[in-house]
Short mmCIF file of C-alpha atoms in Angstrom, two decimals:
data_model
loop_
_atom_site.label_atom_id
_atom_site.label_comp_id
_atom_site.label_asym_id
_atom_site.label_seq_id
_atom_site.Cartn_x
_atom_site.Cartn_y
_atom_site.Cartn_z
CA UNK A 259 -48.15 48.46 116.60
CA UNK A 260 -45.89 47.73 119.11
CA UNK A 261 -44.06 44.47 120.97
CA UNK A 262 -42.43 44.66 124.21
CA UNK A 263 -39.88 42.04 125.29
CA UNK A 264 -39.67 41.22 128.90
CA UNK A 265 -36.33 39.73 130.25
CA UNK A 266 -37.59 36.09 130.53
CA UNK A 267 -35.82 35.50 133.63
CA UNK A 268 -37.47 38.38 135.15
CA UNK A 269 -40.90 39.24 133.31
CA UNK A 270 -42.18 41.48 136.44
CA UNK A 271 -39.46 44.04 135.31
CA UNK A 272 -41.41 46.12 133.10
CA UNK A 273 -39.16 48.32 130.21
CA UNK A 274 -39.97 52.13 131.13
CA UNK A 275 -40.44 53.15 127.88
CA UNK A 276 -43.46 50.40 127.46
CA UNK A 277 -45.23 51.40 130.94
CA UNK A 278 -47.51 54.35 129.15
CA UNK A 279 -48.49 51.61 126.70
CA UNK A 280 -49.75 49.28 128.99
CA UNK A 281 -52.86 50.87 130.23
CA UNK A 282 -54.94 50.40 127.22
CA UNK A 283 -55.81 46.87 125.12
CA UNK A 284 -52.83 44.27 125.39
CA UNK A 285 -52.08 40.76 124.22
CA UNK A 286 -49.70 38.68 125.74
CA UNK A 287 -48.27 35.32 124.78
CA UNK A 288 -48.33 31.74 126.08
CA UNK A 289 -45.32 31.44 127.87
CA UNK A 290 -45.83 35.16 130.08
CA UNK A 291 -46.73 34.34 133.57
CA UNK A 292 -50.21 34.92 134.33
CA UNK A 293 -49.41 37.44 137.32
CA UNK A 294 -48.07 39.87 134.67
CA UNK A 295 -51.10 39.97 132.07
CA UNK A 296 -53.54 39.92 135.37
CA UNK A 297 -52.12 42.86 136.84
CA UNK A 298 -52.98 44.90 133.30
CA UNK A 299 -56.59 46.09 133.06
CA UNK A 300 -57.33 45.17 129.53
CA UNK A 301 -55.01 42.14 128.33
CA UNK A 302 -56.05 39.05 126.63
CA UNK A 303 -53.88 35.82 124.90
CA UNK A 304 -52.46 36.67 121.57
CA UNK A 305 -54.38 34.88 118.41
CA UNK A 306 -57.78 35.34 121.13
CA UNK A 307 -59.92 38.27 119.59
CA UNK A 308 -58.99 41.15 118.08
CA UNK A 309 -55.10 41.78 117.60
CA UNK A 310 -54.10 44.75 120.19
CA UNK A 311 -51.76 47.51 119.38
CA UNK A 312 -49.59 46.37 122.22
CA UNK A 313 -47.97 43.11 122.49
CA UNK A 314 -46.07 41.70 125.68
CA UNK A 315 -44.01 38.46 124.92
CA UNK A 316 -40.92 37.36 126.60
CA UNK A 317 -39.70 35.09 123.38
CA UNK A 318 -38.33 37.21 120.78
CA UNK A 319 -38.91 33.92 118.33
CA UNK A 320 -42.48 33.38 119.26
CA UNK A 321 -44.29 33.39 115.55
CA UNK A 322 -46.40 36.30 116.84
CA UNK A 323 -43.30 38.64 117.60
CA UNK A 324 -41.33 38.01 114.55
CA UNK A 325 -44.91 38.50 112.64
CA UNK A 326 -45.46 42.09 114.36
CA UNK A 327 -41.59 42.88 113.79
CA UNK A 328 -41.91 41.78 110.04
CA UNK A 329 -44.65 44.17 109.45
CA UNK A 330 -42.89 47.07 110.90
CA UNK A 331 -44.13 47.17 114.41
CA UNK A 332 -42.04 49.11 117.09
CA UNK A 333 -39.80 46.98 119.08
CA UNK A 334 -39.38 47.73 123.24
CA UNK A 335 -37.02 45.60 124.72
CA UNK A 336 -35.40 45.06 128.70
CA UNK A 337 -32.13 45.92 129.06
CA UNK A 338 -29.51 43.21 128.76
CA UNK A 339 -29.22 41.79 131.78
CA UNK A 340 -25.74 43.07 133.06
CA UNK A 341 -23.00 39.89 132.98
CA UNK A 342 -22.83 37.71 135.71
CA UNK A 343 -26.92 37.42 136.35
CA UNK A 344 -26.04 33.84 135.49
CA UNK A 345 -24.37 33.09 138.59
CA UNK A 346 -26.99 34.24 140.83
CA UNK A 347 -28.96 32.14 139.59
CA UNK A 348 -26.51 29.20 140.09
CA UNK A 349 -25.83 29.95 143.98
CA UNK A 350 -29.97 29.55 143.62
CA UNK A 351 -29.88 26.23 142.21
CA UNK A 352 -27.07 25.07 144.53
CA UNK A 353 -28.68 26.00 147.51
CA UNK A 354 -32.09 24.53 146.02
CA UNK A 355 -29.73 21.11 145.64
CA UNK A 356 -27.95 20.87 148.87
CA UNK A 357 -31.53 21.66 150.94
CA UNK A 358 -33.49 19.12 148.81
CA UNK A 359 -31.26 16.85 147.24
CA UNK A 360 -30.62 13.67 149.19
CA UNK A 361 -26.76 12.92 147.52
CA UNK A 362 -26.21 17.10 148.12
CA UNK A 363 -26.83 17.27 151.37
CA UNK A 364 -24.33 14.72 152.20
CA UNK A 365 -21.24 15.93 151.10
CA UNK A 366 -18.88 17.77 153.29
CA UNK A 367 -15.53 19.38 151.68
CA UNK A 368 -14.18 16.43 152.45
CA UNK A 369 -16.04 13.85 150.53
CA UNK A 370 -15.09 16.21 147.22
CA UNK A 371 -11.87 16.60 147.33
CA UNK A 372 -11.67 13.89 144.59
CA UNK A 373 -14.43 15.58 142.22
CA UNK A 374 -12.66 18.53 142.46
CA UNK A 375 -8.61 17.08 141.38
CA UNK A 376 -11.43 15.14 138.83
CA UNK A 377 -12.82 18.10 137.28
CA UNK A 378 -9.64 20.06 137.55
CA UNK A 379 -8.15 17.49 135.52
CA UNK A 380 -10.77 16.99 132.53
CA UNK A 381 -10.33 21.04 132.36
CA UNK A 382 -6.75 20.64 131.64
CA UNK A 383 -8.02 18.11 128.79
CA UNK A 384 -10.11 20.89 127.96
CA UNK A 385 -7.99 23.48 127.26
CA UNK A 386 -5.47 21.11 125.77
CA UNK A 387 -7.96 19.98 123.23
CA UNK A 388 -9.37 23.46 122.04
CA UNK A 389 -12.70 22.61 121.80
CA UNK A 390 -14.79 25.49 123.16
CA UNK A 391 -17.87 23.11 123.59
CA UNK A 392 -15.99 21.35 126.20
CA UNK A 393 -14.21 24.20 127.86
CA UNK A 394 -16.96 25.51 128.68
CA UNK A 395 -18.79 22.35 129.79
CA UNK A 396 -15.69 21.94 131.96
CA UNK A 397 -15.40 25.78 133.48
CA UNK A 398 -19.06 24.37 134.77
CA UNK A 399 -18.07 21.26 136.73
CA UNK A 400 -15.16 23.49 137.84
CA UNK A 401 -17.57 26.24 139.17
CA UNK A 402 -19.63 23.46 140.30
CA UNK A 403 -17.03 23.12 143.27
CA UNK A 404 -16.78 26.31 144.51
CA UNK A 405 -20.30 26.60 144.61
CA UNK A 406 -20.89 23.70 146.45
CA UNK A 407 -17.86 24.23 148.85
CA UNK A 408 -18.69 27.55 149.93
CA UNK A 409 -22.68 26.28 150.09
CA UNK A 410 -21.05 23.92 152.39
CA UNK A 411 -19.43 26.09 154.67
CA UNK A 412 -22.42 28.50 155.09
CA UNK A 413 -23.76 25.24 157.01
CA UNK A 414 -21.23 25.19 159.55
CA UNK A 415 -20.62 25.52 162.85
CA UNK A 416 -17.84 27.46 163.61
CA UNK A 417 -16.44 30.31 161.42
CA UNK A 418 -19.31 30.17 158.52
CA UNK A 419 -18.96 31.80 155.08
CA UNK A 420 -21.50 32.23 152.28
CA UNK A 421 -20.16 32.76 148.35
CA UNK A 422 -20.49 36.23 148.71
CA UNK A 423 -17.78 35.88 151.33
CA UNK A 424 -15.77 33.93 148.96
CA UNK A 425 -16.53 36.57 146.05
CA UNK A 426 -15.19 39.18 148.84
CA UNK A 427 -12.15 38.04 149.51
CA UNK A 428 -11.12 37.58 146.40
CA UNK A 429 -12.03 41.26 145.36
CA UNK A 430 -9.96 42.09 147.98
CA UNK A 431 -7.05 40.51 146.88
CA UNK A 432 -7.05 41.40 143.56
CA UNK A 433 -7.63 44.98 144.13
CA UNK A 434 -4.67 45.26 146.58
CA UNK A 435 -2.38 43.12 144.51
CA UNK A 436 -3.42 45.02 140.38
CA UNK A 437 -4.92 48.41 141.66
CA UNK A 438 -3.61 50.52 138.76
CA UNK A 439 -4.62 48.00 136.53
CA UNK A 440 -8.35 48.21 137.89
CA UNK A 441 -7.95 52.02 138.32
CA UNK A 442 -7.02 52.24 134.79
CA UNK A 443 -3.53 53.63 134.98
CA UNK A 444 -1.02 52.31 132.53
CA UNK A 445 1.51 49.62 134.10
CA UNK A 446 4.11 47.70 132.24
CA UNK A 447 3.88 43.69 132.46
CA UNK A 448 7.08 43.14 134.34
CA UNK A 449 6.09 46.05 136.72
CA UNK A 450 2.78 44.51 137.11
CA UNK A 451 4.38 41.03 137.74
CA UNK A 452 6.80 42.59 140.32
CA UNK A 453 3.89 44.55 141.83
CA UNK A 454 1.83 41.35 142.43
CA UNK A 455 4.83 39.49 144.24
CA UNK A 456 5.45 42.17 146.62
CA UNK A 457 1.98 42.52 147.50
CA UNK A 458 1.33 38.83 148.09
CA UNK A 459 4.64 38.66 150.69
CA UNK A 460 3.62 41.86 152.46
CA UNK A 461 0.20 40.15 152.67
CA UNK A 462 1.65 36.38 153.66
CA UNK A 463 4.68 36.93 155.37
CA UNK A 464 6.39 33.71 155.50
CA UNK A 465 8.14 31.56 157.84
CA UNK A 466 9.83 29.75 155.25
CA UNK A 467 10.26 29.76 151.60
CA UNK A 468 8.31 26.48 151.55
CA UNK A 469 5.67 27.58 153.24
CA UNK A 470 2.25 27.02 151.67
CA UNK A 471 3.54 24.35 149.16
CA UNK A 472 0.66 21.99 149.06
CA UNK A 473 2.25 18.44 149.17
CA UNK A 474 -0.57 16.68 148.27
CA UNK A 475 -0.39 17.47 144.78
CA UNK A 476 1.14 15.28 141.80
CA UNK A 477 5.06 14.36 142.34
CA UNK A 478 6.04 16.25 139.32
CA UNK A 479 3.87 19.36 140.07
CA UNK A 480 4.70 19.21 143.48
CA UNK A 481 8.88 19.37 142.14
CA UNK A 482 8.63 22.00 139.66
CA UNK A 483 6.34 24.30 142.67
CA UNK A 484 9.62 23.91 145.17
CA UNK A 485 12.12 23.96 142.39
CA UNK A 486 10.22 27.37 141.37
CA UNK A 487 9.93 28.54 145.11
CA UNK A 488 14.15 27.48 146.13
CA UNK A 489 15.45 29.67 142.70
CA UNK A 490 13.04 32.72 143.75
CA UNK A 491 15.11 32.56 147.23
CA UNK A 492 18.10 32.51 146.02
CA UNK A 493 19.05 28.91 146.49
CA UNK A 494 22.41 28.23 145.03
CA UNK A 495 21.03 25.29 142.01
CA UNK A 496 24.11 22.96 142.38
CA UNK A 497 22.15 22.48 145.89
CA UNK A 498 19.05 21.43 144.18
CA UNK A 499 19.34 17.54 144.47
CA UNK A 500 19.31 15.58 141.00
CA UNK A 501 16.82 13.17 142.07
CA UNK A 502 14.23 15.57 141.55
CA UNK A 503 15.58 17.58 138.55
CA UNK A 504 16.14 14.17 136.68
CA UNK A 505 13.19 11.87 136.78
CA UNK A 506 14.23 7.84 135.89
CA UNK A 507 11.40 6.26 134.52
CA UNK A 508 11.72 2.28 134.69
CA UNK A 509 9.76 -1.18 135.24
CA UNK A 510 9.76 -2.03 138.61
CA UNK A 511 10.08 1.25 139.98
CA UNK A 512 6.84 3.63 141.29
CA UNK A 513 8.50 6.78 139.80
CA UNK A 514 5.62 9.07 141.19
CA UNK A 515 6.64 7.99 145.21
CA UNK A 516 10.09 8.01 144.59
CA UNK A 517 9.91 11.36 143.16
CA UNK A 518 7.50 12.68 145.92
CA UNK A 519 9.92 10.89 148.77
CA UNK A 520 12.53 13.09 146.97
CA UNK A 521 11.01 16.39 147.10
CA UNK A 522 9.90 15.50 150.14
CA UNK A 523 13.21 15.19 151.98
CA UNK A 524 14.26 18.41 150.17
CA UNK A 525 11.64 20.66 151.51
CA UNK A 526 13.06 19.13 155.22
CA UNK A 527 16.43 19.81 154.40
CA UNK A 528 15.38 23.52 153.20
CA UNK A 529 13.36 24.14 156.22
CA UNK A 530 16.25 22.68 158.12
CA UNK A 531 19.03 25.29 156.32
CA UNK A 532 16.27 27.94 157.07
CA UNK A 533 16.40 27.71 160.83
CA UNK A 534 20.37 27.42 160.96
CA UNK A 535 20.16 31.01 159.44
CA UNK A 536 17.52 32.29 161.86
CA UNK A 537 19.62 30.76 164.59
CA UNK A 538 22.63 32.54 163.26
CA UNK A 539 21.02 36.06 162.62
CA UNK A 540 19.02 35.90 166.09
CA UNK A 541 22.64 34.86 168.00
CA UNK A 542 22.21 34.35 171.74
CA UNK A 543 20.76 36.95 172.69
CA UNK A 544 16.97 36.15 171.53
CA UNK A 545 15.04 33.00 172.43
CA UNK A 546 13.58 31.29 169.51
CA UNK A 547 10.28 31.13 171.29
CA UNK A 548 10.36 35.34 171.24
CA UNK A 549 12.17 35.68 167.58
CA UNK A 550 9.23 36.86 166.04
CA UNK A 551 11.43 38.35 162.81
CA UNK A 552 10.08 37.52 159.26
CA UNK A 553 12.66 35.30 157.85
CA UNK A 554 13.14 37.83 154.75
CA UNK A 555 16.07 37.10 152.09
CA UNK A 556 18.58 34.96 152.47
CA UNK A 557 21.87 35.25 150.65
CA UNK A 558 24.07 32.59 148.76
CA UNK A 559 26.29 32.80 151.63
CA UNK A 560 24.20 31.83 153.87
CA UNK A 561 22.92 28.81 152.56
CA UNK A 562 26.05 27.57 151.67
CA UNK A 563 27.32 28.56 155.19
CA UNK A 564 24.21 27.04 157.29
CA UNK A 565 23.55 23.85 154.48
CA UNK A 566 23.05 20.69 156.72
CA UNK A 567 25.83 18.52 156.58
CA UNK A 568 26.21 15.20 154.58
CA UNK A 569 23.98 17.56 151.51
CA UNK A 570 25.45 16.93 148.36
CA UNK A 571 27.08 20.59 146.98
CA UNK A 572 30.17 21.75 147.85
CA UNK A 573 31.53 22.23 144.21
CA UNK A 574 31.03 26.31 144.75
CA UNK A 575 32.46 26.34 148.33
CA UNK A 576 35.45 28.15 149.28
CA UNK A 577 39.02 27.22 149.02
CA UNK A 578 39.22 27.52 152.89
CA UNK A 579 35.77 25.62 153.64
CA UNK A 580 37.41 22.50 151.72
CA UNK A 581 40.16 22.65 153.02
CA UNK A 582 38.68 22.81 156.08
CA UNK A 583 36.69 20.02 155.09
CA UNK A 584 39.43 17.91 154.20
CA UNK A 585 41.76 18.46 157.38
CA UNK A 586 38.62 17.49 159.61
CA UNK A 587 38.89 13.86 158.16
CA UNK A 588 35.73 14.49 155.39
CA UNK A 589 37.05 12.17 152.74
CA UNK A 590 33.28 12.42 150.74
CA UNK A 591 33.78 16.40 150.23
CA UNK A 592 35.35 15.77 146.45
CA UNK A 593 33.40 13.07 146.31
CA UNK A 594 30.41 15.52 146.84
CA UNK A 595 31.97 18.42 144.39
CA UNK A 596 31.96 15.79 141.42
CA UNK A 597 28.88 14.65 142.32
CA UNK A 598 27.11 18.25 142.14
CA UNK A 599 28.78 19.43 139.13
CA UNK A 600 27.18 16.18 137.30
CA UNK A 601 23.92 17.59 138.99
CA UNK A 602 24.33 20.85 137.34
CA UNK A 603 24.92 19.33 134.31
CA UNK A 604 21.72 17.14 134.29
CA UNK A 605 19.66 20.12 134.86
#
């Protein structure tokens, strides 16, 4: 006796080793679709006549499978689907939902931006709380976005994309970014880590260290992002401002705009600093229009040197500079050195 098990999910996939059984008397159960048993030339329901030597079920727990197995009858299984099948069959349902569903095919990227800071936030919960049952729930509603985004976008006008697009891209990326890691070669962490930061700036040149800092992001995230970004260039940390390395919580006072007003005038004064230095390093000789250098590092000295004036650090300046300072009539520059070693301090 024998049982074959079809993959449920695809039961016209027959196993190869079960295709010489097929041609003589078969049983099937309930739940197989009709097209399969059909297309056999001598198949009939199980527990209907006499019990064949060959029987096709796609339930391994049917009663008439784990009968057959208990008695010693050969088992032919499909292959495990390989991982991922899963998906597929999401970007199915998705599409099936924004073509038919009346809410679905509504929505433009737009319209769920707040389901997606939603979600994004019960999966933090998630992962805080340890409970698999709701991670996973969570990583659904998460995935639930990107499908729907990039579903979306295959709609639209101008510069469409499908998933598969999406699932491209970020192939791409992460096989120019970890290759020896995907090739198999042995890498150590931090040379990994280093690997993955020069890739990313040869890929995204920027303009300016705060380039691509998403502002519309929580107060506090959006402070520790630049604080992160500012110490990776090389910014000098009595220049960091204490209003956004201290945070006063009191009555009266909306802490998350006052923090994000903060930041805020930060990134200006840092994108402010960064064009003194490209001024500087182009000289007069180059238009800005036609300057079409990559920023690139910038030295201590040169944000101290090109720091707007009236910004509060001048506790690591130069004898000369205060000096300087000083004769020029600048009666707040030791105001402005106490000030920023209380800053430091704070941090």
């Amino acid at each position: 006796m024998i049982v074959v098990l079809f993959d449920p999910r695809r039961p016209s996939l027959v196993p190869i080793e079960a295709i010489e059984y097929l041609s003589g008397e078969v049983e099937y159960t309930e739940e197989m679709p009709v097209a399969v048993p059909w297309s056999l030339p001598a198949a009939h329901p199980v527990h209907t006549g006499e019990d064949a030597p060959v029987l096709l079920s796609s339930d391994p727990d049917h009663p008439a499978v784990t009968a057959r197995l208990a008695a010693g009858a050969r088992l032919i299984s499909a292959p495990e689907s390989p991982r991922g099948e899963r998906l597929v069959d999401a970007v199915a349902m998705m599409d099936k939902l924004r073509t038919a569903g009346p809410w679905e095919s509504e929505q433009t990227h737009d319209s769920l931006r707040r389901y997606v800071l939603e979600e994004t936030y019960e999966l933090l919960d998630a992962v805080r709380s340890g409970n698999a049952d709701q991670l996973r729930e969570e990583l659904g509603d998460v995935l639930l976005q990107v499908l729907f985004h990039a579903r979306i976008a295959e709609d639209a006008a101008q510069l469409p994309f499908t998933i598969d697009d999406v699932a491209a891209t970020l192939m791409r990326k992460l096989g120019n970014r970890v290759p020896e890691v995907l090739a198999g070669e042995p890498i150590s962490l931090e040379d990994q880590l280093a690997q993955w930061e020069q890739r990313k700036a040869a890929e995204k040149p920027r303009d300016s260290v705060m380039e691509d800092v998403h502002t519309g992001q929580p107060a506090l995230a959006l402070a520790q992002k630049v604080i992160e970004r500012v110490e990776k260039a090389g910014l000098p940390a009595d220049l960091i401002p204490a209003e956004i390395t201290s945070i006063t919580v009191l009555t009266g006072i909306d802490a998350e705009n006052a923090l994000r007003t903060a930041v805020l005038e930060f990134v200006d004064t840092i994108r402010n600093a960064e064009k003194a230095i490209a001024a500087a390093r182009r000289g007069q000789s180059v238009p800005e229009e036609f300057d079409m250098t990559p920023l690139g590092e910038i030295t201590e000295e040169e944000w101290r040197a090109h720091w707007p004036s009236g910004e509060p650090a001048l506790d690591l300046v130069s004898d000369e500079a205060t000096e300087a300072a000083g004769d020029a009539g600048d009666l707040d520059a030791p105001k402005a050195s106490g000030g920023s070693k209380k800053r430091k301090g704070r941090r």
